[in-house]
Coordinates of C-alpha atoms in Angstrom, one line a residue:
Chain A
M224 CA 165.1 46.2 150.6
S225 CA 166.6 43.2 152.5
A226 CA 169.0 41.5 150.2
L227 CA 169.8 42.1 146.6
P228 CA 169.3 38.8 144.5
D229 CA 171.8 37.6 142.0
I230 CA 171.5 40.1 139.2
N231 CA 172.4 39.5 135.6
D232 CA 173.0 43.0 134.3
D233 CA 172.9 41.8 130.7
L234 CA 169.4 40.3 131.1
Y235 CA 168.0 42.6 128.3
I236 CA 171.2 42.7 126.2
P237 CA 171.1 40.6 123.0
Q238 CA 173.9 38.4 121.8
M239 CA 174.7 38.7 118.1
G240 CA 173.9 35.8 115.8
R241 CA 174.9 35.7 112.1
I242 CA 172.5 34.4 109.5
V243 CA 174.3 31.7 107.6
E244 CA 171.3 30.5 105.6
T245 CA 167.8 31.8 104.9
Y246 CA 165.2 31.1 102.3
P247 CA 161.4 31.4 101.9
M248 CA 159.6 28.2 102.9
T249 CA 156.1 29.5 101.8
Q250 CA 154.8 32.9 100.8
R251 CA 154.6 34.0 104.4
E252 CA 157.3 31.9 106.2
K253 CA 161.0 32.2 106.0
Y254 CA 163.6 29.8 107.3
F255 CA 166.7 31.1 109.3
R256 CA 169.8 29.3 110.3
L257 CA 172.0 31.3 112.6
E258 CA 175.5 30.8 113.9
L259 CA 175.8 32.1 117.4
D260 CA 178.9 32.9 119.4
R261 CA 178.3 29.9 121.7
P262 CA 175.9 27.0 121.9
L263 CA 172.4 28.1 122.8
G264 CA 171.9 25.2 125.3
H265 CA 168.2 25.0 124.9
R266 CA 165.5 22.4 125.6
P267 CA 162.8 21.6 123.0
G268 CA 159.9 24.0 123.2
Q269 CA 161.9 27.0 124.5
F270 CA 162.0 30.3 122.7
V271 CA 164.4 33.2 122.1
M272 CA 163.8 36.9 121.9
V273 CA 165.0 38.1 118.5
S274 CA 166.2 41.6 118.0
I275 CA 166.7 43.9 115.1
P276 CA 168.0 47.0 116.9
G277 CA 166.0 50.0 115.8
V278 CA 163.0 47.9 114.8
G279 CA 162.4 45.9 118.0
E280 CA 162.3 42.5 119.6
A281 CA 159.9 39.5 119.2
A282 CA 159.5 36.1 120.8
I283 CA 160.4 33.4 118.3
S284 CA 160.2 29.7 118.8
I285 CA 163.3 27.6 118.5
S286 CA 162.8 25.1 115.7
C287 CA 165.9 22.9 116.1
G288 CA 166.4 20.2 118.7
P289 CA 169.1 20.5 121.4
R290 CA 172.5 20.8 119.8
D291 CA 176.1 20.9 120.8
D292 CA 177.1 23.4 118.1
S293 CA 176.2 27.1 118.0
V294 CA 173.4 26.7 115.4
L295 CA 169.9 28.2 115.9
E296 CA 167.1 27.4 113.5
M297 CA 163.9 29.4 113.3
V298 CA 161.0 29.7 110.9
V299 CA 159.4 33.1 111.0
R300 CA 156.1 34.2 109.6
H301 CA 155.9 37.8 108.4
A302 CA 153.4 39.1 110.9
G303 CA 154.6 42.3 112.4
N304 CA 157.4 44.9 112.4
V305 CA 160.2 42.7 113.7
T306 CA 159.3 39.6 111.6
G307 CA 158.7 41.8 108.6
A308 CA 162.2 43.2 108.9
M309 CA 163.6 39.7 109.4
H310 CA 162.1 38.8 106.1
R311 CA 164.2 41.5 104.4
L312 CA 167.5 40.1 105.8
E313 CA 169.8 37.7 104.0
A314 CA 172.8 35.5 104.8
G315 CA 175.6 37.5 106.4
N316 CA 173.3 39.8 108.3
Y317 CA 173.1 39.8 112.0
L318 CA 170.3 39.3 114.5
G319 CA 170.2 39.9 118.2
I320 CA 169.3 36.9 120.3
R321 CA 168.4 36.6 124.0
G322 CA 167.5 33.3 125.7
P323 CA 166.7 30.5 125.6
F324 CA 163.7 31.2 127.7
G325 CA 160.6 29.3 129.0
S326 CA 159.8 25.9 130.3
G327 CA 160.1 23.7 127.3
F328 CA 159.7 19.9 127.1
H329 CA 161.8 17.4 129.1
L330 CA 163.0 14.8 126.6
E331 CA 163.7 12.2 129.4
E332 CA 160.0 12.1 130.2
F333 CA 159.2 11.0 126.6
E334 CA 161.7 8.1 126.6
G335 CA 160.0 4.7 126.4
R336 CA 156.5 6.3 125.8
D337 CA 154.2 6.4 122.8
V338 CA 154.1 9.9 121.4
L339 CA 151.4 11.8 119.5
F340 CA 152.2 15.1 118.0
V341 CA 149.5 17.4 116.7
A342 CA 150.8 20.4 114.8
G343 CA 148.5 23.0 113.2
G344 CA 150.1 25.3 110.6
L345 CA 153.1 27.1 112.1
G346 CA 152.7 24.9 115.2
L347 CA 155.0 22.4 113.5
V348 CA 157.9 24.9 113.9
P349 CA 158.3 24.8 117.7
L350 CA 157.2 21.1 117.8
R351 CA 160.0 20.3 115.5
S352 CA 162.5 21.1 118.3
L353 CA 161.0 18.1 120.1
I354 CA 160.2 15.9 117.1
T355 CA 163.7 16.0 115.7
P356 CA 165.5 14.6 118.7
I357 CA 162.8 12.0 119.2
M358 CA 162.9 10.9 115.6
R359 CA 166.7 10.7 115.7
H360 CA 166.5 8.2 118.4
H361 CA 163.1 6.7 117.5
E362 CA 164.2 3.3 118.9
R363 CA 164.1 4.8 122.4
Y364 CA 160.4 5.5 122.1
G365 CA 157.3 3.5 121.5
R366 CA 154.9 4.2 118.7
I367 CA 155.3 7.8 117.3
R368 CA 152.4 9.5 115.5
L369 CA 152.5 12.9 114.0
I370 CA 149.5 14.8 112.7
S371 CA 150.5 17.9 110.8
G372 CA 147.9 20.2 109.1
A373 CA 148.2 23.2 106.9
R374 CA 145.6 25.3 105.2
T375 CA 146.8 24.5 101.6
P376 CA 149.6 22.5 100.0
A377 CA 151.4 25.8 99.4
E378 CA 151.5 26.5 103.1
T379 CA 153.0 23.2 104.2
L380 CA 156.4 23.2 106.0
F381 CA 159.2 20.7 106.3
R382 CA 157.6 18.2 103.9
D383 CA 160.9 16.4 103.2
E384 CA 161.4 15.9 106.9
L385 CA 157.8 14.7 107.4
K386 CA 158.3 12.1 104.6
A387 CA 161.6 11.0 106.0
W388 CA 160.1 10.6 109.5
N389 CA 157.2 8.6 108.1
A390 CA 159.6 6.1 106.7
L391 CA 161.1 5.3 110.1
P392 CA 159.9 2.1 111.9
N393 CA 157.1 2.7 114.4
V394 CA 156.5 6.1 113.0
E395 CA 153.3 7.3 111.3
V396 CA 153.0 10.8 109.9
I397 CA 149.6 12.0 108.8
E398 CA 149.6 15.1 106.7
L399 CA 146.5 17.1 106.0
V400 CA 145.4 20.3 104.3
D401 CA 142.1 22.1 104.8
R402 CA 141.7 22.4 101.1
T403 CA 143.9 21.5 98.1
D404 CA 143.4 24.7 96.1
Q405 CA 143.7 22.6 92.9
L406 CA 147.3 21.9 93.8
P407 CA 148.8 18.4 93.7
W408 CA 148.5 16.8 97.1
D409 CA 149.3 13.3 98.2
G410 CA 148.1 13.7 101.8
E411 CA 144.7 13.8 103.4
V412 CA 142.2 16.6 103.2
G413 CA 140.6 17.8 106.5
L414 CA 141.4 19.4 109.8
V415 CA 144.0 18.1 112.2
T416 CA 141.2 16.9 114.4
A417 CA 139.9 14.5 111.8
P418 CA 142.4 11.5 112.2
I419 CA 142.3 11.6 116.0
A420 CA 139.3 9.3 116.4
R421 CA 140.7 6.5 114.3
L422 CA 144.1 6.4 116.1
D423 CA 144.8 3.4 118.1
L424 CA 146.2 5.0 121.3
D425 CA 147.2 3.4 124.5
P426 CA 146.2 6.0 127.1
A427 CA 148.6 4.8 129.7
R428 CA 151.6 4.9 127.5
T429 CA 150.9 8.0 125.3
L430 CA 152.3 11.5 125.7
V431 CA 150.7 14.1 123.5
A432 CA 152.2 17.4 122.4
L433 CA 150.0 20.0 120.7
C434 CA 150.9 23.3 119.0
G435 CA 148.9 25.4 116.7
P436 CA 146.8 28.5 116.3
P437 CA 144.7 29.5 119.4
V438 CA 141.5 28.0 117.9
M439 CA 143.0 24.6 117.4
Y440 CA 143.6 23.5 121.0
K441 CA 139.9 23.3 122.2
F442 CA 138.9 21.1 119.3
V443 CA 141.9 18.8 119.4
L444 CA 141.4 18.4 123.2
M445 CA 137.7 17.7 122.6
E446 CA 138.5 14.9 120.1
L447 CA 141.2 13.5 122.4
G448 CA 138.8 13.5 125.3
M449 CA 136.0 12.0 123.3
H450 CA 137.9 9.1 121.8
H451 CA 140.9 8.4 124.0
R452 CA 141.1 8.7 127.8
I453 CA 144.6 10.2 128.0
P454 CA 145.2 11.8 131.4
R455 CA 145.6 15.6 131.3
E456 CA 149.0 15.3 132.9
Q457 CA 150.2 13.5 129.7
I458 CA 149.1 16.1 127.3
F459 CA 151.3 19.1 126.6
V460 CA 150.2 22.3 125.0
D461 CA 152.7 24.8 123.6
L462 CA 151.0 28.2 123.7
E463 CA 151.7 31.5 122.0
R464 CA 151.4 34.9 123.5
R465 CA 152.8 38.3 122.7
M466 CA 155.9 38.8 124.8
K467 CA 157.9 42.0 125.4
C468 CA 160.6 40.8 127.9
G469 CA 160.6 37.0 127.8
V470 CA 161.4 36.9 131.5
G471 CA 158.2 37.3 133.4
K472 CA 158.2 41.0 133.9
C473 CA 156.4 42.9 131.2
G474 CA 153.0 41.3 131.9
H475 CA 151.8 40.9 128.3
C476 CA 151.8 37.1 128.1
Q477 CA 149.9 36.4 131.3
I478 CA 147.4 33.6 131.2
N479 CA 145.3 34.3 134.3
S480 CA 147.8 33.8 137.1
L481 CA 150.6 32.3 134.9
Y482 CA 153.2 33.9 132.7
C483 CA 153.4 32.1 129.3
C484 CA 157.1 33.1 129.0
K485 CA 158.2 31.7 132.3
D486 CA 155.7 29.1 133.4
G487 CA 155.3 28.1 129.7
P488 CA 155.1 28.3 126.8
V489 CA 154.8 24.5 127.2
F490 CA 152.2 23.6 129.8
R491 CA 150.7 20.3 130.9
Y492 CA 147.0 20.4 130.1
S493 CA 146.3 19.6 133.7
T494 CA 148.0 22.9 134.7
V495 CA 146.0 25.1 132.3
A496 CA 142.7 23.2 132.0
A497 CA 141.1 25.3 134.7
L498 CA 142.5 28.6 133.4
P499 CA 139.8 30.3 131.2
E500 CA 142.3 32.5 129.4
A501 CA 144.6 29.6 128.3
L502 CA 142.9 28.0 125.4
A503 CA 140.9 30.8 123.8
Chain B
M146 CA 168.8 50.7 166.3
T147 CA 168.8 54.3 167.4
A148 CA 165.6 56.3 167.8
F149 CA 165.1 60.1 168.1
H150 CA 162.3 62.3 169.2
D151 CA 162.2 65.8 167.8
A152 CA 160.1 68.5 166.3
A153 CA 159.0 68.3 162.7
P154 CA 161.0 71.3 161.6
A155 CA 164.2 69.6 162.8
V156 CA 163.3 66.6 160.7
F157 CA 162.7 68.8 157.7
D158 CA 166.1 70.4 158.3
W159 CA 167.6 66.9 158.3
L160 CA 165.9 66.1 155.0
R161 CA 167.0 69.3 153.4
G162 CA 170.5 68.5 154.6
L163 CA 170.4 65.1 152.9
A164 CA 169.4 66.8 149.7
R165 CA 173.0 68.2 149.5
D166 CA 174.4 64.8 148.6
A167 CA 171.5 62.8 147.2
E168 CA 168.2 63.3 145.3
V169 CA 165.6 63.6 148.0
W170 CA 162.0 63.3 146.9
F171 CA 159.2 64.4 149.2
P172 CA 155.4 64.8 148.6
Q173 CA 154.8 68.4 147.8
P174 CA 151.6 70.2 146.7
A175 CA 150.9 70.0 143.0
G176 CA 148.0 72.1 141.8
S177 CA 145.2 72.9 144.1
A178 CA 144.4 69.6 145.7
N179 CA 147.1 67.1 144.7
F180 CA 150.5 66.0 145.8
N181 CA 153.5 64.7 143.9
F182 CA 156.9 63.5 144.9
E183 CA 159.2 66.4 144.0
R184 CA 162.9 67.1 144.5
V185 CA 163.8 68.7 147.7
D186 CA 166.3 71.5 147.8
A187 CA 167.7 73.8 150.5
H188 CA 164.6 76.0 150.3
S189 CA 161.8 73.5 150.0
Q190 CA 158.9 74.1 152.3
L191 CA 158.1 70.6 153.7
S192 CA 155.1 69.5 155.6
F193 CA 153.1 66.4 156.6
E194 CA 149.9 68.4 156.7
G195 CA 147.0 68.1 154.3
Y196 CA 148.6 65.1 152.4
R197 CA 146.6 63.0 150.0
P198 CA 148.3 60.2 148.2
S199 CA 150.5 61.7 145.4
I200 CA 149.0 61.2 142.0
V201 CA 151.9 59.0 141.0
P202 CA 153.2 56.7 143.7
P203 CA 156.9 57.2 144.9
V204 CA 157.9 53.7 143.6
K205 CA 157.7 55.1 140.1
R206 CA 160.8 57.2 140.8
L207 CA 162.5 53.7 140.6
L208 CA 160.5 52.7 137.6
P209 CA 160.3 55.7 135.3
A210 CA 157.5 56.2 132.7
R211 CA 160.2 55.8 130.1
E212 CA 163.7 54.5 130.5
V213 CA 166.6 53.6 128.2
M214 CA 167.3 49.9 128.6
F215 CA 170.5 50.1 126.4
E216 CA 172.0 52.0 123.5
F217 CA 173.1 50.3 120.4
H218 CA 175.5 51.1 117.6
K219 CA 175.9 49.3 114.3
D220 CA 179.5 48.4 113.3
A221 CA 180.8 48.5 109.8
D222 CA 180.3 44.7 109.4
G223 CA 176.6 45.0 110.5
R224 CA 177.1 43.7 114.0
Y225 CA 175.6 45.7 116.8
A226 CA 177.4 46.8 120.0
F227 CA 175.3 47.5 123.0
Q228 CA 176.0 49.8 125.9
Q229 CA 174.2 50.3 129.2
K230 CA 174.3 53.4 131.3
P231 CA 173.4 52.2 134.7
D232 CA 171.4 54.7 136.8
A233 CA 173.7 54.8 139.9
G234 CA 172.2 58.0 141.4
L235 CA 171.5 57.9 145.1
R236 CA 167.9 58.7 146.0
V237 CA 166.0 59.2 149.2
L238 CA 162.3 58.7 149.0
A239 CA 161.0 60.5 152.0
G240 CA 157.5 60.9 153.4
V241 CA 156.6 57.5 152.0
R242 CA 153.3 56.4 153.5
P243 CA 152.9 52.7 154.7
C244 CA 150.6 51.9 151.6
D245 CA 153.4 53.0 149.3
L246 CA 156.1 51.3 151.4
K247 CA 154.2 48.0 151.0
G248 CA 153.9 48.8 147.2
I249 CA 157.7 49.2 147.0
A250 CA 158.2 46.0 148.9
E251 CA 155.9 44.2 146.5
M252 CA 157.7 45.6 143.5
D253 CA 161.0 44.5 145.0
V254 CA 159.7 40.9 145.2
A255 CA 158.1 40.9 141.7
F256 CA 161.2 42.3 140.0
A257 CA 163.6 39.9 141.9
D258 CA 161.5 36.9 141.2
G259 CA 163.0 34.5 138.6
H260 CA 165.1 36.5 136.2
A261 CA 165.9 39.5 138.4
D262 CA 165.3 42.8 136.6
P263 CA 168.6 44.7 136.7
L264 CA 167.1 48.1 135.8
Y265 CA 164.7 48.3 138.7
L266 CA 166.8 46.5 141.3
R267 CA 170.0 48.5 140.7
R268 CA 168.0 51.7 141.2
R269 CA 166.3 50.3 144.2
A270 CA 169.5 49.3 145.8
N271 CA 170.6 52.9 145.7
A272 CA 167.4 54.2 147.1
A273 CA 166.8 54.9 150.8
I274 CA 163.3 55.2 152.2
V275 CA 162.1 57.5 154.9
A276 CA 158.6 56.3 155.8
Y277 CA 155.9 58.2 157.6
A278 CA 153.2 56.5 159.7
C279 CA 149.8 58.0 158.9
P280 CA 148.0 59.2 162.0
H281 CA 144.6 59.2 160.2
P282 CA 143.3 58.2 156.8
C283 CA 144.4 60.6 154.0
D284 CA 140.9 61.0 152.6
E285 CA 137.6 59.2 152.0
R286 CA 139.2 56.9 149.3
C287 CA 141.9 55.2 151.5
F288 CA 141.4 51.7 152.6
C289 CA 144.9 50.8 153.7
G290 CA 143.5 49.9 157.1
S291 CA 141.6 47.1 155.4
T292 CA 144.4 45.7 153.2
G293 CA 146.8 45.6 156.2
A294 CA 149.2 48.1 154.5
I295 CA 148.7 50.7 157.2
D296 CA 150.9 48.6 159.6
F297 CA 153.6 47.7 157.0
R298 CA 157.1 48.7 158.1
G299 CA 159.3 46.5 155.9
G300 CA 161.8 48.1 153.5
A301 CA 162.1 51.5 155.3
D302 CA 165.5 52.8 156.3
V303 CA 164.0 55.4 158.6
F304 CA 160.6 55.4 160.1
L305 CA 158.8 58.6 161.2
T306 CA 155.9 58.4 163.6
P307 CA 154.0 61.5 164.5
D308 CA 153.9 61.6 168.2
G309 CA 150.1 62.3 168.5
L310 CA 150.4 64.6 171.5
T311 CA 149.3 67.5 169.5
P312 CA 146.5 67.4 167.0
D313 CA 148.8 68.2 164.1
G314 CA 151.4 65.8 165.3
D315 CA 154.3 68.2 165.1
A316 CA 156.7 66.1 167.1
L317 CA 158.0 62.9 165.6
L318 CA 159.6 59.7 166.6
I319 CA 162.4 59.0 164.2
E320 CA 163.6 55.4 164.1
A321 CA 166.6 54.0 162.2
M322 CA 165.4 50.7 160.7
T323 CA 168.5 49.6 158.8
P324 CA 172.3 50.2 159.0
R325 CA 171.8 52.7 156.1
G326 CA 169.1 54.5 158.1
E327 CA 171.4 54.6 161.1
Q328 CA 174.1 56.2 158.9
M329 CA 171.7 58.7 157.5
L330 CA 170.7 59.8 161.0
A331 CA 174.2 59.8 162.4
N332 CA 175.0 63.5 162.1
A333 CA 171.4 64.8 162.0
G334 CA 171.7 66.4 165.5
L335 CA 168.2 65.1 166.4
K336 CA 167.4 64.5 170.1
V337 CA 168.0 60.9 171.1
C338 CA 165.0 59.0 172.4
D339 CA 165.2 55.9 174.6
D340 CA 161.5 55.0 174.8
A341 CA 160.5 54.6 171.2
K342 CA 158.0 51.8 172.1
T343 CA 155.9 54.0 174.3
I344 CA 155.7 56.7 171.7
R345 CA 154.9 54.2 169.0
E346 CA 152.1 52.6 171.1
R347 CA 150.7 56.0 172.0
A348 CA 150.5 57.0 168.3
L349 CA 148.9 53.6 167.5
A350 CA 146.3 54.1 170.3
R351 CA 145.3 57.5 168.9
R352 CA 144.7 56.1 165.5
P353 CA 141.0 56.1 164.5
Q354 CA 139.4 52.7 164.5
P355 CA 138.4 51.4 162.0
F356 CA 141.1 53.2 160.0
G357 CA 139.4 54.4 156.8
R358 CA 137.1 52.4 154.6
Q359 CA 136.8 48.7 155.2
L360 CA 136.5 46.0 152.5
K361 CA 133.8 43.4 153.2
A362 CA 136.4 40.6 153.2
T363 CA 139.9 40.2 154.5
P364 CA 142.8 40.0 152.2
E365 CA 143.2 36.3 153.2
A366 CA 139.6 35.5 152.2
L367 CA 139.6 37.4 148.9
P368 CA 141.6 35.0 146.7
A369 CA 139.0 32.2 147.1
I370 CA 136.1 34.6 146.7
L371 CA 137.5 36.0 143.5
A372 CA 138.4 32.6 142.2
A373 CA 134.7 31.7 142.4
A374 CA 133.6 35.0 140.8
Y375 CA 135.1 34.5 137.3
D376 CA 131.8 34.9 135.5
S377 CA 130.4 37.5 137.8
P378 CA 128.1 40.2 136.3
V379 CA 130.0 42.7 138.5
W380 CA 132.8 42.9 135.8
D381 CA 130.2 44.0 133.2
K382 CA 128.6 46.5 135.5
Y383 CA 131.8 48.5 135.8
A384 CA 133.0 47.9 132.3
E385 CA 129.9 49.6 131.0
R386 CA 131.2 53.0 132.0
C387 CA 135.0 52.4 131.6
Y388 CA 136.8 54.2 128.9
S389 CA 139.9 51.9 129.1
C390 CA 142.0 55.0 129.6
T391 CA 144.4 53.0 131.8
T392 CA 144.8 55.7 134.4
C393 CA 144.1 53.1 137.1
N394 CA 147.2 51.1 136.0
L395 CA 149.4 54.1 135.6
V396 CA 148.8 55.5 139.2
C397 CA 149.0 52.0 140.9
P398 CA 151.9 51.4 143.2
T399 CA 152.1 47.7 142.2
C400 CA 151.5 47.9 138.4
Y401 CA 154.8 47.2 136.7
C402 CA 153.9 46.0 133.2
F403 CA 155.8 47.6 130.4
E404 CA 156.1 48.0 126.6
V405 CA 159.4 47.9 124.8
Q406 CA 160.2 50.2 121.9
D407 CA 163.3 51.0 119.8
E408 CA 164.3 54.4 118.8
F409 CA 166.7 55.3 116.1
D410 CA 169.1 58.3 116.0
L411 CA 169.1 60.4 112.9
D412 CA 172.3 58.7 111.7
G413 CA 170.4 55.5 111.2
Q414 CA 173.3 53.6 112.8
S415 CA 172.6 54.0 116.5
G416 CA 169.7 54.3 118.8
C417 CA 168.3 52.9 122.0
R418 CA 165.8 50.4 123.3
T419 CA 163.4 51.9 125.8
R420 CA 160.7 50.6 128.0
T421 CA 157.7 52.5 128.9
W422 CA 154.8 51.9 131.3
D423 CA 152.1 49.7 129.8
A424 CA 148.7 48.8 131.1
C425 CA 146.6 45.7 131.2
M426 CA 143.5 47.9 130.9
S427 CA 144.6 48.9 127.4
P428 CA 142.4 47.1 124.8
A429 CA 145.3 45.6 122.8
F430 CA 147.4 44.4 125.8
A431 CA 146.7 40.7 125.4
E432 CA 146.5 40.6 121.6
V433 CA 148.7 38.0 119.8
T434 CA 150.1 37.7 116.3
G435 CA 147.2 36.9 114.0
G436 CA 144.9 39.3 115.9
H437 CA 143.4 37.1 118.5
N438 CA 142.8 39.1 121.7
F439 CA 142.7 37.1 124.9
R440 CA 141.1 40.0 126.8
A441 CA 139.1 41.8 124.1
E442 CA 136.3 42.7 126.5
T443 CA 136.6 45.6 128.9
A444 CA 135.1 43.4 131.6
A445 CA 137.7 40.8 131.1
R446 CA 140.4 43.4 131.6
H447 CA 138.7 44.6 134.8
R448 CA 138.6 41.1 136.1
H449 CA 142.2 40.6 135.3
R450 CA 143.3 43.8 137.1
V451 CA 141.3 43.0 140.2
K452 CA 142.3 39.3 140.3
R453 CA 145.9 40.2 139.8
K454 CA 145.8 42.6 142.8
F455 CA 143.8 40.4 145.1
E456 CA 144.2 36.9 144.0
Y457 CA 147.0 36.0 141.5
L458 CA 149.9 37.9 143.1
T459 CA 148.6 37.3 146.6
D460 CA 148.7 33.5 146.0
K461 CA 152.1 33.7 144.2
Y462 CA 154.1 35.8 146.7
G463 CA 152.3 35.4 150.0
M464 CA 152.6 39.1 150.9
G465 CA 148.9 39.8 151.3
S466 CA 147.0 41.6 148.6
F467 CA 148.9 43.5 145.9
C468 CA 146.3 46.2 146.3
T469 CA 147.7 48.4 149.0
G470 CA 144.5 50.3 149.6
C471 CA 146.1 53.7 148.6
G472 CA 142.9 54.6 146.7
R473 CA 144.7 56.2 143.8
C474 CA 142.9 54.3 141.0
G475 CA 139.5 55.3 142.3
R476 CA 140.6 58.8 143.1
Q477 CA 141.9 59.4 139.6
C478 CA 139.2 57.6 137.6
T479 CA 137.2 59.8 135.3
V480 CA 134.1 57.8 135.7
D481 CA 134.5 56.9 139.4
I482 CA 135.3 53.3 139.1
D483 CA 136.8 52.3 142.5
I484 CA 138.5 49.0 143.0
F485 CA 137.1 49.1 146.5
D486 CA 133.6 49.1 145.2
M487 CA 134.2 46.4 142.7
V488 CA 135.7 44.1 145.3
N489 CA 132.9 44.8 147.8
D490 CA 130.3 44.1 145.1
I491 CA 132.0 40.7 144.4
V492 CA 132.0 39.9 148.1
E493 CA 128.4 40.8 148.5
Q494 CA 127.4 38.7 145.5
A495 CA 129.4 35.8 147.0
G496 CA 127.2 35.9 150.1
G497 CA 128.0 39.0 151.9
N498 CA 130.4 39.9 154.7
A499 CA 133.4 37.7 155.0
R500 CA 135.4 39.8 157.5

């Protein structure tokens, strides 16, 4: 071959991160706070590959905003071998970490704009990496709206933070559950699509960030299209695929011609609107 | 660069000589009608005759079916130490046909793109390639003359061209293509040739025209045709008889998708992470957590494979189609699904001949 490119021989080698805090957030989701050897240096919306040697590796969203210290926050649903094994770990145990990987959001682009977040279920976890830094400096942004939905009150995540954000000026948080299951609930009942029609959005000023289960995107985008004429370039979707390498090689996460791990997982809707495999 | 002109036996002597210091791989008969790239030793009987594309393409010597990515060991405090054992062996892939040469060049680009893959690229850097220009199509499945791969010369260190003066082409033009090729040939004792161009042109002139099967559209026209054929019934037509056995992926010279798996040693403290070939034709390939499968239908997987070879990667890398036209997938398919037929059906449905 002509010329060897710059090669990182450690591309597939994880760094060790120590679990300093972990607790169940719901029956299926567990919170992890890790201390790494050095700052992760990530952008909102990026992900890491988490390893338990002997069990395997899985792509996990980063749930904290950019930070100067060496902390990494994640919320992990027990869904497979690796995440199942993660649920059996406790503080003091170690996890292997590679990354950060993926496109992510660019915070600068959000400054001065109105922002609408739509989070379905576990979608709040990756979006939190963008929500947190925006809420911290909410004065730098216009109107901030966050719609967060869960199936039942028992499955809601980060409720304390949602309430604290709702108390900020120019911020409105709408919490919903699909059904209350006879549990106490002070939010709304319905799907995350329900409040979209009534929102007073300025299409020119608003950036939208969506994350949720595959089935959610189509319906949220339909509602947005029907009631608000927000250009597709201003809507970001944060997509999920199975990833084995995280670096655009293993092929599992391909969305037609794009790699979710490298070209995404955060895409402008204008980029993926014409890709039939993007939004289920 | 130096060129030589000598009899095939002298070239085989040279290759057997190279095998003293490096792994030399050359296509040799496997079973009654097949070939595979096998190790050459001092006694190997080498020949260019009767060749059909090896079942597994030579590039897979650089991308093994299973390879250890790293080994790990758990310390007393629960941290893990990782250790890599780079594969630094020198390899010579010899008798590589132009279709496979193009396949290797395309793998080089795909693995170097973005985060460069150290495992493939380190192995590739230590591999020399001795290519061989086909004087005629290997069999009725080839369509390298239609994808443009037949004329591909990039990435070879040495290029062999059968002279064409005798029907079995037993004299060869031997051209050094790189400094490494020059070095490999330095002490070969082959007869120097100062008119490589004439011999090359003579061989070219004797090549049958058209060379093998011809697609009904050029590689340049296919991306647009395929982009417009997303909902074509052609995908279903072939999916009906497909078993999703994934052979087409496994024998393809430009398929590089992989699966990653960890293995534990019996001590429970150490083990290794391996990667193995995977296949987009496998039903669960695009399944995500929660069970949603983005390519649950066989037809969707066929479409993905064909578009990847003729549209997605063509657009992305600008190297022409990622299908080289080697014909392996059709040749090995249990139910005779040939990517050549699928593409031609799509072209016909799009309004016929676009050559």
